[in-house]
Amino acid sequence: MAFLISQFINSLCKALLLTRSLPTDRKMAFNGTWKIEKNENYEKFMEAMGVNMMKRKLGAHDNLKLTIQQDGNKFLVKESSNFRNIDIEFTLGVSFEYSLADGTELSGSWNLEGNKLVGTFTRKDNGKVLTAYREIVGSELIQTYVYEGVEAKRIFKKE
């Protein structure tokens, strides 16, 4: 009897894991190389984050390129800009550490909500929350940041 219950529980757990898998269309949506095309309110956002004026001016023209590879719930994001190249690996729903280009250290995670990646990150220096969204709209990747009531967008085109 205990063996049958154990088999039932294992089967149930496997079924739950399978239902949590991402549909194929979502798996491929973010994949590719995305080049920054324009910013909206990005300098104001960086100012709210405490980035000094010189870094804000440089950051607004960083020529950021994102290469995203998604495999189910796992992501590899390669960020390439005028200032740094970094690989970020994360699994949806699992907390990880990350440093912004200006050195601000964060801890948080990405989750999938509908067709959007939603990141919730806490700054290590002051405990304030930065929320980030990534979504595909038409042929663009829209990355939205919200910090202390200031919202900014970075719009990328697929290469």
Coordinates of C-alpha atoms in Angstrom, one line a residue:
M1 CA 0.0 0.0 0.0
A2 CA 2.8 2.4 0.9
F3 CA 4.5 1.7 -2.4
L4 CA 1.3 2.5 -4.3
I5 CA 0.9 5.8 -2.5
S6 CA 4.6 6.6 -3.1
Q7 CA 4.1 5.9 -6.9
F8 CA 0.9 8.0 -6.9
I9 CA 2.7 11.0 -5.3
N10 CA 5.7 10.7 -7.7
S11 CA 3.3 10.6 -10.7
L12 CA 1.4 13.6 -9.3
C13 CA 4.7 15.6 -8.8
K14 CA 5.8 14.8 -12.3
A15 CA 2.5 15.9 -13.7
L16 CA 2.7 19.2 -11.8
L17 CA 6.2 19.8 -13.1
L18 CA 5.1 19.2 -16.7
T19 CA 2.2 21.6 -16.4
R20 CA 4.6 24.3 -15.2
S21 CA 6.7 23.9 -18.4
L22 CA 6.5 26.8 -20.7
P23 CA 4.5 26.5 -24.0
T24 CA 6.8 26.3 -27.0
D25 CA 5.8 29.8 -28.3
R26 CA 6.9 31.4 -25.1
K27 CA 10.2 29.5 -25.1
M28 CA 11.3 31.1 -28.3
A29 CA 9.8 34.6 -28.0
F30 CA 12.8 36.1 -26.1
N31 CA 15.5 34.2 -27.9
G32 CA 17.8 36.1 -30.2
T33 CA 20.0 39.2 -30.2
W34 CA 18.4 42.5 -29.4
K35 CA 20.1 45.9 -30.1
I36 CA 19.1 49.0 -28.2
E37 CA 17.1 51.4 -30.5
K38 CA 15.9 54.1 -28.1
N39 CA 15.3 55.1 -24.5
E40 CA 12.3 56.8 -22.9
N41 CA 12.9 58.6 -19.6
Y42 CA 16.1 56.6 -19.0
E43 CA 18.2 59.5 -17.6
K44 CA 15.5 60.4 -15.1
F45 CA 15.4 56.7 -14.0
M46 CA 19.1 56.6 -13.6
E47 CA 19.0 59.9 -11.6
A48 CA 16.4 58.3 -9.3
M49 CA 18.7 55.3 -8.9
G50 CA 21.5 57.7 -7.7
V51 CA 23.7 57.4 -10.8
N52 CA 25.9 60.5 -11.2
M53 CA 25.5 62.9 -14.1
M54 CA 28.6 61.7 -16.0
K55 CA 27.5 58.0 -15.8
R56 CA 23.9 58.9 -16.8
K57 CA 25.1 60.6 -19.9
L58 CA 27.3 57.6 -20.8
G59 CA 24.7 55.1 -19.8
A60 CA 22.1 56.7 -22.2
H61 CA 24.5 55.9 -25.1
D62 CA 25.8 52.5 -24.0
N63 CA 24.9 50.7 -27.3
L64 CA 23.6 47.8 -25.3
K65 CA 23.1 44.5 -27.0
L66 CA 21.2 41.6 -25.3
T67 CA 21.6 38.0 -26.5
I68 CA 18.9 35.9 -24.9
Q69 CA 18.9 32.1 -24.9
Q70 CA 16.0 30.4 -23.2
D71 CA 15.7 26.7 -22.4
G72 CA 12.4 26.2 -20.6
N73 CA 12.6 28.0 -17.2
K74 CA 16.4 28.7 -17.6
F75 CA 17.8 31.8 -19.3
L76 CA 21.2 33.0 -20.3
V77 CA 21.4 36.7 -21.1
K78 CA 24.6 38.1 -22.5
E79 CA 24.8 41.9 -22.1
S80 CA 27.3 43.6 -24.3
S81 CA 27.8 47.4 -24.2
N82 CA 30.5 50.1 -24.5
F83 CA 31.2 49.6 -20.8
R84 CA 31.1 45.9 -20.0
N85 CA 30.3 42.4 -21.2
I86 CA 28.6 40.1 -18.8
D87 CA 26.7 36.7 -18.9
I88 CA 23.8 36.4 -16.6
E89 CA 22.3 33.0 -15.9
F90 CA 19.0 32.6 -14.1
T91 CA 16.1 30.3 -13.5
L92 CA 12.6 31.7 -13.3
G93 CA 11.5 32.1 -9.7
V94 CA 15.0 31.5 -8.3
S95 CA 16.8 34.4 -6.5
F96 CA 20.2 35.5 -7.8
E97 CA 22.8 38.3 -7.3
Y98 CA 23.3 40.9 -10.0
S99 CA 25.3 44.1 -10.3
L100 CA 24.2 47.0 -12.6
A101 CA 26.8 48.7 -14.9
D102 CA 27.2 51.5 -12.3
G103 CA 28.1 48.9 -9.6
T104 CA 24.7 48.9 -7.8
E105 CA 24.3 45.4 -6.3
L106 CA 20.9 43.7 -6.4
S107 CA 19.3 40.5 -5.3
G108 CA 16.1 39.2 -6.8
S109 CA 14.5 37.0 -9.4
W110 CA 12.6 36.9 -12.7
N111 CA 9.2 35.3 -13.2
L112 CA 7.0 34.9 -16.2
E113 CA 3.6 36.6 -15.9
G114 CA 1.6 35.9 -19.1
N115 CA 4.0 36.9 -21.9
K116 CA 6.1 39.2 -19.7
L117 CA 9.2 38.5 -17.8
V118 CA 8.8 40.4 -14.5
G119 CA 11.9 41.0 -12.4
T120 CA 11.8 42.1 -8.7
F121 CA 15.1 43.1 -7.3
T122 CA 16.1 44.6 -4.0
R123 CA 19.1 46.9 -3.8
K124 CA 21.7 45.8 -1.3
D125 CA 22.7 49.3 -0.3
N126 CA 19.3 50.7 0.7
G127 CA 16.7 47.9 0.5
K128 CA 14.6 49.7 -2.1
V129 CA 12.9 47.7 -4.8
L130 CA 13.6 47.9 -8.6
T131 CA 11.0 46.2 -10.8
A132 CA 11.9 45.3 -14.4
Y133 CA 9.7 44.0 -17.2
R134 CA 10.6 42.5 -20.5
E135 CA 8.1 41.8 -23.2
I136 CA 7.9 41.4 -26.9
V137 CA 5.6 43.9 -28.6
G138 CA 5.5 43.3 -32.4
S139 CA 9.1 43.1 -33.5
E140 CA 10.5 44.9 -30.4
L141 CA 11.7 43.9 -27.0
I142 CA 10.5 46.5 -24.5
Q143 CA 12.4 46.6 -21.2
T144 CA 10.7 48.7 -18.6
Y145 CA 12.2 49.7 -15.3
V146 CA 10.3 51.2 -12.3
Y147 CA 12.1 52.6 -9.3
E148 CA 10.8 54.9 -6.6
G149 CA 7.8 55.9 -8.9
V150 CA 10.1 56.7 -11.9
E151 CA 9.4 54.6 -15.0
A152 CA 11.8 54.2 -18.0
K153 CA 11.7 52.1 -21.1
R154 CA 14.5 50.8 -23.3
I155 CA 13.3 49.6 -26.7
F156 CA 15.3 47.0 -28.6
K157 CA 15.1 45.7 -32.2
K158 CA 16.0 42.1 -33.1
E159 CA 19.2 41.8 -35.1

